[in-house]
Amino acid sequence: MKNVSVSFTLNGDPVTAEVPVTWSLLKTLRDHFELTGAKKGCGVGECGACTVIVDGDAVNSCLYPIYEIEGKSVTTIEGVAEKDGTLHPIQTAFLENNGVQCGYCTSGMILSAKALLDKNPDATENEIRTSIAGNFCRCTGYVQIVEAIEMAGKRMK
Amino acid sequence: MSDHLFVGKSVPRTIEADKVTGKAVYIDDFKRPGMLHGKILYSNYAHARIKSIDTSKAKKLPGVRAVLTGQDIPDVRVGFLKDQTVLKKDVVRQFRDEVAAVAAVTPEIAAEAVDLIKVEYEELPAVFDPFEAMKEDAPLVHEVDARGRPVKSNILPLPWKFEAGDIEEGRKKSAYMTTDNVSTTWVNQCCMGTSGCVAEFDNSNNLTLYNQTNVIFGHVGRISEYFSQIGLRGKKVRVVNAIVGGSFGTKLDTDIYEFISIQLALKTRKPVKILFEREEEFRALPPRQPAIFTIEQGCDKEGRLTFRKCEAILDNGAYTSWGATTPSVMIMPMSSLYRVPNVSYKATCVYTNNIYCQAMRGYGNPQATFAVETSMDSLAEKAGIDPAEFRLINRNRPGDETPMRLKITSCGLEECIHSVKEKLKWDEKRGKRKGRGVGMASLIHVAGGARVTKSDGHGMMVKVDEYGHVDVIESGTDQGQGSPTVITQIVAEALGVRPEDVFLTFGDTALALWDAGTHASRHTFMAGNAAVRACAKAKKQILEMAVEYIPKLVKGGFKRKKRKDPDFVEPELDYGLVSDPENLDIRDRMVLPKSDPDHPYFKIPVSQILRSGLHVGVGESKVVVAEAFYDPPTEMLDRELKGNLSQTYAFGTTGVEVEVDEETGEVKILNLVAAHDVGKAMNPTLLLGQIYGAAYTGVGYGLTEEIKVQNGRVMNPGFRDYQMLTAMDVVPIEPVVVEPLDEDGPYGAKGVGEPGLVPTAPAIANAIYDAVGVRIRDLPITPEKILAALKKKGKRN
Amino acid sequence: MIEYDYKKPESLEEVFSLLKEYGTRAALIAGGTDVMVKIRNTKRAPEVLISLRGLKDLKYIKKNGNYRIGALTTHRMLERSPLVRTELSALHDGASRIGSVQIRNVATIGGNICNAAPSADTAGPLLVLDAQVVLEGPEGRRSVPLSEFFTGTYKTGRKQDEVLVEFEIPGKMEHFGSAYWKHSRRKAMNLPLLGIAVSLKLDGDTVSDARIALTVAAPTPIRAYTAEEFLKGKPLTDEVLKEAGKISASPECCSVRDSLRGLAWHRKEIIEVYVGRMAKLAAEKIKNR
């Protein structure tokens, strides 16, 4: 098994990891960095539970070859709150508006929302739904998630 | 009733902040030192004899620690009807049969080892249709039963038969009658977190099973029974839940993969984790039970129902889990949805070589309600009565006792039907047939527990410490429905503390008392009632301590003041105010006299009193701990399948307005009104979440979801081709919460987890009929089915 | 166990030299959303994956007489481009309906076409926009009409030592309106049951030129030439469109079949209905410009 050494920024910190070249970004985050917020819901980019933000864009980390992360900036759910623990408006909104039920889809959901709201806090309902169309949720029916993202957008302005 | 501080308020889920920060530990994230990973080899055939299994290459792969086949473990039968073994030894009876299992140091090595196992099969004739399977010359799925006696037919020895009144009498009184053939198919629960567990034995062979189950004590029971047959009789089983990534019925039985992880852990003496891939979750996880119904109903000239007769055939698959018990729940809508005097219901479960089934949100009620509510609309049309009016004529009323002997206490069905009518503008929109239409369907579901085992109890322990923190040991399961928040609200309300003072432990059988299971939408009702009772006991203990310690603390304070300031005059206080616990209360963390809540001296923090009671020096320390076991005064179903098995029942009506594209058969839902009788809403925002989530799953059930099974094989084992809905598939849902307070619920609450799903599919089917005049009687109602029906109708015209 | 090496060249020359060195033991990978999934599902991988993501100058959407789109342009870029939305609408429709935002952020138009699935969502739009595929190899550049590029299911005319670098759409398509319909059971995260792309040029209310492309209606994405010929010179009426739809759905134009995702008879119905609907939408795009 051939290893590769990649250096990138992870939640604001410069990091280096040496992992097998066949590893995905998801596996590297979970098994090497022990950041288990990103989940393996399907492993083939069909559920969104593994969503993280790379250079400002939401991506499925299960399909992201680790080699490609060199020099890039990654945000996982563990990097969304402030360093002192203060929750991000999106996180607070999810807790206030029941956007979290079992919570399995939540990491990916929040990151898809953050990628959107960072660029466009005034996102319309349609834009919000488009941004989370790749994040499946079985518990909520999406309604309170969309509302939470709208609430967060308003607070982020 | 509405001076509550927390109950009835939309308290945020702050207690679950770990879920938004990535800290929550699900079974995928859970690790134990030295843990191995297990993977399962599944069968290549729907029905075959196993001629040989060669595990030699797998065993040699570096990193592999154990390879097991049916030959390596005791041949013990498990499951509800004891019709399967953990690893299949001689015969495989469905594609997802577990033939071998591997434990290795990484999941990748385990998967590679599984691929190296070579199995030789001799294919046997298989049967994939329950009607074919019932024929005399059908290949037998099982040759012997659990006791080794030869089996002569594929029909399960589990005849479901319910009779009340006299169907013939009912027929005689009918002015109108209809017969409908209705069917539902397999759908997957689609938990976002896949199935998995970690089994670990201690040196004395006591087991800890880290899991995500709804029935922690059910597991203990079933695993203990298994242990008694594999030489581990009397060993302790402890079940501990990780955070659960969704359940929806998947976690009510002890599954084969759990027994496999136990065997691998036993063999390797290491903790073994089995975690399903998503493909396994679709192929190997038992889905919702399909059903084929023939339903007949009649009514008199005034539209009053005269009888309801239904026969159902259930494709049981090759083995038996809770799918075969769904008829016990189907009897509820069959006999008790609307007032119907004469009822007959018969269900036959049939073995086939298809996938076997378990519970899914609603547990038979969605299937049966689809049949009943399709028939209701059919009959209403025949009788020339508006479907909403028809339902109102036959509605359940508070105080009714149904043919199943269910005692209806609170019932908001009438209000639900009226709300739906009003919000959909029913009278204006109904009957136009121009591509837009409205339809409705109602539900009845258990909402105050469900006595399916002898005890339908729920135990809870509450401990208050000397810092004023409350620890609640809960015996149910948090599957995401918001229980931590709701229990916190109830405890804070009942004890007089704040929600942030309350800490919960869920799902550990070593700590928890006992619970029948988090199912049947019973958790809030049961845990809430247990909480109210346990907190009442704890509060009494605190107040009794207060009677002893308030005077001591106050007088002690005065003594200290006097020492510092000799001129201090001790005030004359009426200590009678604090001499009787009955006259004291706890509000916002303070014990105080009810008659003088702002008393300058007698308002003392709970923590201070408890500290005094604990640190007594010489004498007997007291801690505050109370338990309550709530078991409602309900009955199990008797031999006739009758009995008031729940303390109260939930009612509701879902109404839908649809637009059907007559050229393509596509259905757009313009509005979905979900009116639910929930008793008191404990937490309005959480309640809405249950209604939205359940209704949305119901829309998928009605329109898009199906597991495609061809010759026993699951053809769409992934989200790509299994049509669970996305956030782009907008369904405008308008919830209506009807709150006739229930006397028996905690603060008047009833259960709501499943009801939201139950009537959705038939409401959509009924609306489609109103829109374009075609009635689709089998789920899901795809555009193809509608288009085919429209073309057929066009041809006939 | 799946094993492969991963190379990330920084120039086309490096790509050519790697392709020469490894031959059929290597495969090209761009966004990875097809290649990685295939590896996971088949449990097989080539010896070497050669990543094209280092070729940053292949990411562009330009108009200079002709439209030129770099092969590494992501679907998200196409989705967000005002130029594509207004002047190449069918391509906007197709690209923006692929998978999810997460997929579209990394998946490329070059990858979508080279994967050559009969369901590729950019194929129909590119076909009705008269797209040319530009390939570059050690011998130089060549251009192939997309309509001749698909040689079979998952097969293209790309030679083993070539890289698809660009799509070229003739400037005259500026005067066409176009639209693409992705027929699927839900609004996201689906492969199409059927894809219908139409582009039209109008002379008043008469169709002066037309293109119709179908996906999931044959082993490769195809043009419905007979239906196009029928439309030319005709007024854009319901009857005409209905007939065009019928011709498109007929064996003269396509070969729909039953599959796990849908049935042939239903697919025919959808073609019949949506050719007309997309034609109307395409006409509106011209009017709204």
mmCIF file of N, CA and C in Angstrom, chain C residues 59-113:
data_model
loop_
_atom_site.group_PDB
_atom_site.id
_atom_site.type_symbol
_atom_site.label_atom_id
_atom_site.label_comp_id
_atom_site.label_asym_id
_atom_site.label_seq_id
_atom_site.Cartn_x
_atom_site.Cartn_y
_atom_site.Cartn_z
ATOM 1 N N LYS C 59 -10.172 25.140 -17.193
ATOM 2 C CA LYS C 59 -11.438 25.471 -16.544
ATOM 3 C C LYS C 59 -11.857 26.847 -17.032
ATOM 4 N N TYR C 60 -12.726 26.911 -18.036
ATOM 5 C CA TYR C 60 -13.141 28.227 -18.504
ATOM 6 C C TYR C 60 -14.441 28.133 -19.272
ATOM 7 N N ILE C 61 -15.145 29.250 -19.317
ATOM 8 C CA ILE C 61 -16.331 29.395 -20.162
ATOM 9 C C ILE C 61 -16.127 30.704 -20.906
ATOM 10 N N LYS C 62 -15.910 30.601 -22.220
ATOM 11 C CA LYS C 62 -15.582 31.817 -22.968
ATOM 12 C C LYS C 62 -16.501 31.968 -24.165
ATOM 13 N N LYS C 63 -16.654 33.203 -24.573
ATOM 14 C CA LYS C 63 -17.351 33.418 -25.840
ATOM 15 C C LYS C 63 -16.502 34.366 -26.671
ATOM 16 N N ASN C 64 -16.109 33.874 -27.818
ATOM 17 C CA ASN C 64 -15.261 34.676 -28.690
ATOM 18 C C ASN C 64 -15.629 34.295 -30.118
ATOM 19 N N GLY C 65 -16.791 34.784 -30.548
ATOM 20 C CA GLY C 65 -17.326 34.219 -31.792
ATOM 21 C C GLY C 65 -18.005 32.920 -31.405
ATOM 22 N N ASN C 66 -17.195 31.871 -31.305
ATOM 23 C CA ASN C 66 -17.729 30.593 -30.801
ATOM 24 C C ASN C 66 -17.719 30.556 -29.269
ATOM 25 N N TYR C 67 -18.478 29.634 -28.734
ATOM 26 C CA TYR C 67 -18.416 29.402 -27.281
ATOM 27 C C TYR C 67 -17.377 28.316 -27.041
ATOM 28 N N ARG C 68 -16.532 28.505 -26.037
ATOM 29 C CA ARG C 68 -15.552 27.471 -25.714
ATOM 30 C C ARG C 68 -15.605 27.166 -24.228
ATOM 31 N N ILE C 69 -15.778 25.898 -23.931
ATOM 32 C CA ILE C 69 -15.869 25.487 -22.529
ATOM 33 C C ILE C 69 -14.759 24.490 -22.252
ATOM 34 N N GLY C 70 -13.914 24.793 -21.295
ATOM 35 C CA GLY C 70 -12.826 23.882 -20.936
ATOM 36 C C GLY C 70 -13.377 22.605 -20.332
ATOM 37 N N ALA C 71 -12.714 21.513 -20.608
ATOM 38 C CA ALA C 71 -13.220 20.207 -20.172
ATOM 39 C C ALA C 71 -13.299 20.066 -18.667
ATOM 40 N N LEU C 72 -12.454 20.809 -17.954
ATOM 41 C CA LEU C 72 -12.471 20.675 -16.494
ATOM 42 C C LEU C 72 -13.424 21.646 -15.818
ATOM 43 N N THR C 73 -14.227 22.347 -16.621
ATOM 44 C CA THR C 73 -15.249 23.206 -16.044
ATOM 45 C C THR C 73 -16.208 22.339 -15.251
ATOM 46 N N THR C 74 -16.492 22.757 -14.014
ATOM 47 C CA THR C 74 -17.412 21.950 -13.212
ATOM 48 C C THR C 74 -18.859 22.291 -13.569
ATOM 49 N N HIS C 75 -19.747 21.369 -13.227
ATOM 50 C CA HIS C 75 -21.162 21.605 -13.481
ATOM 51 C C HIS C 75 -21.650 22.814 -12.701
ATOM 52 N N ARG C 76 -21.074 23.024 -11.517
ATOM 53 C CA ARG C 76 -21.463 24.157 -10.686
ATOM 54 C C ARG C 76 -21.116 25.475 -11.369
ATOM 55 N N MET C 77 -19.952 25.498 -12.052
ATOM 56 C CA MET C 77 -19.579 26.696 -12.792
ATOM 57 C C MET C 77 -20.580 26.959 -13.914
ATOM 58 N N LEU C 78 -20.970 25.896 -14.601
ATOM 59 C CA LEU C 78 -21.952 26.052 -15.675
ATOM 60 C C LEU C 78 -23.288 26.539 -15.109
ATOM 61 N N GLU C 79 -23.639 25.986 -13.933
ATOM 62 C CA GLU C 79 -24.900 26.342 -13.280
ATOM 63 C C GLU C 79 -24.925 27.821 -12.925
ATOM 64 N N ARG C 80 -23.780 28.343 -12.536
ATOM 65 C CA ARG C 80 -23.731 29.711 -12.035
ATOM 66 C C ARG C 80 -23.344 30.735 -13.085
ATOM 67 N N SER C 81 -23.122 30.269 -14.298
ATOM 68 C CA SER C 81 -22.678 31.198 -15.327
ATOM 69 C C SER C 81 -23.867 31.886 -15.990
ATOM 70 N N PRO C 82 -23.937 33.225 -15.933
ATOM 71 C CA PRO C 82 -25.063 33.918 -16.577
ATOM 72 C C PRO C 82 -25.052 33.686 -18.090
ATOM 73 N N LEU C 83 -23.875 33.591 -18.672
ATOM 74 C CA LEU C 83 -23.759 33.350 -20.111
ATOM 75 C C LEU C 83 -24.413 32.019 -20.480
ATOM 76 N N VAL C 84 -24.085 30.986 -19.738
ATOM 77 C CA VAL C 84 -24.644 29.667 -20.034
ATOM 78 C C VAL C 84 -26.154 29.671 -19.800
ATOM 79 N N ARG C 85 -26.568 30.340 -18.732
ATOM 80 C CA ARG C 85 -27.991 30.347 -18.403
ATOM 81 C C ARG C 85 -28.824 31.036 -19.484
ATOM 82 N N THR C 86 -28.287 32.130 -20.017
ATOM 83 C CA THR C 86 -29.106 32.864 -20.974
ATOM 84 C C THR C 86 -28.905 32.396 -22.412
ATOM 85 N N GLU C 87 -27.677 32.021 -22.778
ATOM 86 C CA GLU C 87 -27.445 31.718 -24.194
ATOM 87 C C GLU C 87 -27.303 30.236 -24.511
ATOM 88 N N LEU C 88 -27.024 29.430 -23.500
ATOM 89 C CA LEU C 88 -26.898 27.980 -23.723
ATOM 90 C C LEU C 88 -27.808 27.285 -22.710
ATOM 91 N N SER C 89 -29.082 27.694 -22.704
ATOM 92 C CA SER C 89 -29.983 27.278 -21.621
ATOM 93 C C SER C 89 -30.072 25.779 -21.399
ATOM 94 N N ALA C 90 -30.081 25.010 -22.480
ATOM 95 C CA ALA C 90 -30.206 23.561 -22.298
ATOM 96 C C ALA C 90 -29.045 23.031 -21.476
ATOM 97 N N LEU C 91 -27.874 23.592 -21.722
ATOM 98 C CA LEU C 91 -26.697 23.135 -20.981
ATOM 99 C C LEU C 91 -26.818 23.543 -19.512
ATOM 100 N N HIS C 92 -27.403 24.713 -19.279
ATOM 101 C CA HIS C 92 -27.638 25.130 -17.901
ATOM 102 C C HIS C 92 -28.608 24.179 -17.211
ATOM 103 N N ASP C 93 -29.686 23.837 -17.952
ATOM 104 C CA ASP C 93 -30.667 22.902 -17.391
ATOM 105 C C ASP C 93 -30.011 21.581 -17.029
ATOM 106 N N GLY C 94 -29.215 21.075 -17.949
ATOM 107 C CA GLY C 94 -28.617 19.756 -17.731
ATOM 108 C C GLY C 94 -27.615 19.769 -16.597
ATOM 109 N N ALA C 95 -26.700 20.733 -16.636
ATOM 110 C CA ALA C 95 -25.642 20.760 -15.623
ATOM 111 C C ALA C 95 -26.211 20.990 -14.233
ATOM 112 N N SER C 96 -27.236 21.854 -14.122
ATOM 113 C CA SER C 96 -27.722 22.189 -12.778
ATOM 114 C C SER C 96 -28.583 21.100 -12.167
ATOM 115 N N ARG C 97 -28.972 20.086 -12.948
ATOM 116 C CA ARG C 97 -29.800 19.029 -12.370
ATOM 117 C C ARG C 97 -28.984 17.786 -12.027
ATOM 118 N N ILE C 98 -27.682 17.841 -12.238
ATOM 119 C CA ILE C 98 -26.864 16.660 -11.941
ATOM 120 C C ILE C 98 -26.712 16.516 -10.435
ATOM 121 N N GLY C 99 -27.027 15.320 -9.928
ATOM 122 C CA GLY C 99 -26.760 14.969 -8.540
ATOM 123 C C GLY C 99 -27.153 16.009 -7.506
ATOM 124 N N SER C 100 -26.105 16.618 -6.940
ATOM 125 C CA SER C 100 -26.311 17.550 -5.847
ATOM 126 C C SER C 100 -25.246 18.627 -5.974
ATOM 127 N N VAL C 101 -25.358 19.671 -5.172
ATOM 128 C CA VAL C 101 -24.341 20.721 -5.175
ATOM 129 C C VAL C 101 -22.968 20.107 -4.887
ATOM 130 N N GLN C 102 -22.907 19.172 -3.947
ATOM 131 C CA GLN C 102 -21.619 18.562 -3.601
ATOM 132 C C GLN C 102 -20.993 17.889 -4.822
ATOM 133 N N ILE C 103 -21.825 17.195 -5.587
ATOM 134 C CA ILE C 103 -21.316 16.528 -6.789
ATOM 135 C C ILE C 103 -20.913 17.583 -7.829
ATOM 136 N N ARG C 104 -21.776 18.557 -8.030
ATOM 137 C CA ARG C 104 -21.535 19.555 -9.080
ATOM 138 C C ARG C 104 -20.316 20.422 -8.790
ATOM 139 N N ASN C 105 -19.931 20.520 -7.547
ATOM 140 C CA ASN C 105 -18.754 21.321 -7.206
ATOM 141 C C ASN C 105 -17.460 20.701 -7.698
ATOM 142 N N VAL C 106 -17.448 19.405 -7.912
ATOM 143 C CA VAL C 106 -16.215 18.748 -8.364
ATOM 144 C C VAL C 106 -16.356 18.051 -9.705
ATOM 145 N N ALA C 107 -17.554 17.626 -10.060
ATOM 146 C CA ALA C 107 -17.716 16.870 -11.304
ATOM 147 C C ALA C 107 -17.588 17.803 -12.501
ATOM 148 N N THR C 108 -17.005 17.293 -13.578
ATOM 149 C CA THR C 108 -16.689 18.145 -14.727
ATOM 150 C C THR C 108 -17.493 17.745 -15.951
ATOM 151 N N ILE C 109 -17.618 18.696 -16.862
ATOM 152 C CA ILE C 109 -18.353 18.420 -18.088
ATOM 153 C C ILE C 109 -17.563 17.429 -18.956
ATOM 154 N N GLY C 110 -16.243 17.543 -18.912
ATOM 155 C CA GLY C 110 -15.410 16.601 -19.659
ATOM 156 C C GLY C 110 -15.590 15.183 -19.153
ATOM 157 N N GLY C 111 -15.646 15.050 -17.824
ATOM 158 C CA GLY C 111 -15.830 13.739 -17.222
ATOM 159 C C GLY C 111 -17.192 13.160 -17.569
ATOM 160 N N ASN C 112 -18.215 14.021 -17.545
ATOM 161 C CA ASN C 112 -19.565 13.572 -17.837
ATOM 162 C C ASN C 112 -19.632 12.980 -19.243
ATOM 163 N N ILE C 113 -18.997 13.648 -20.210
ATOM 164 C CA ILE C 113 -19.049 13.177 -21.597
ATOM 165 C C ILE C 113 -18.132 11.974 -21.807
#
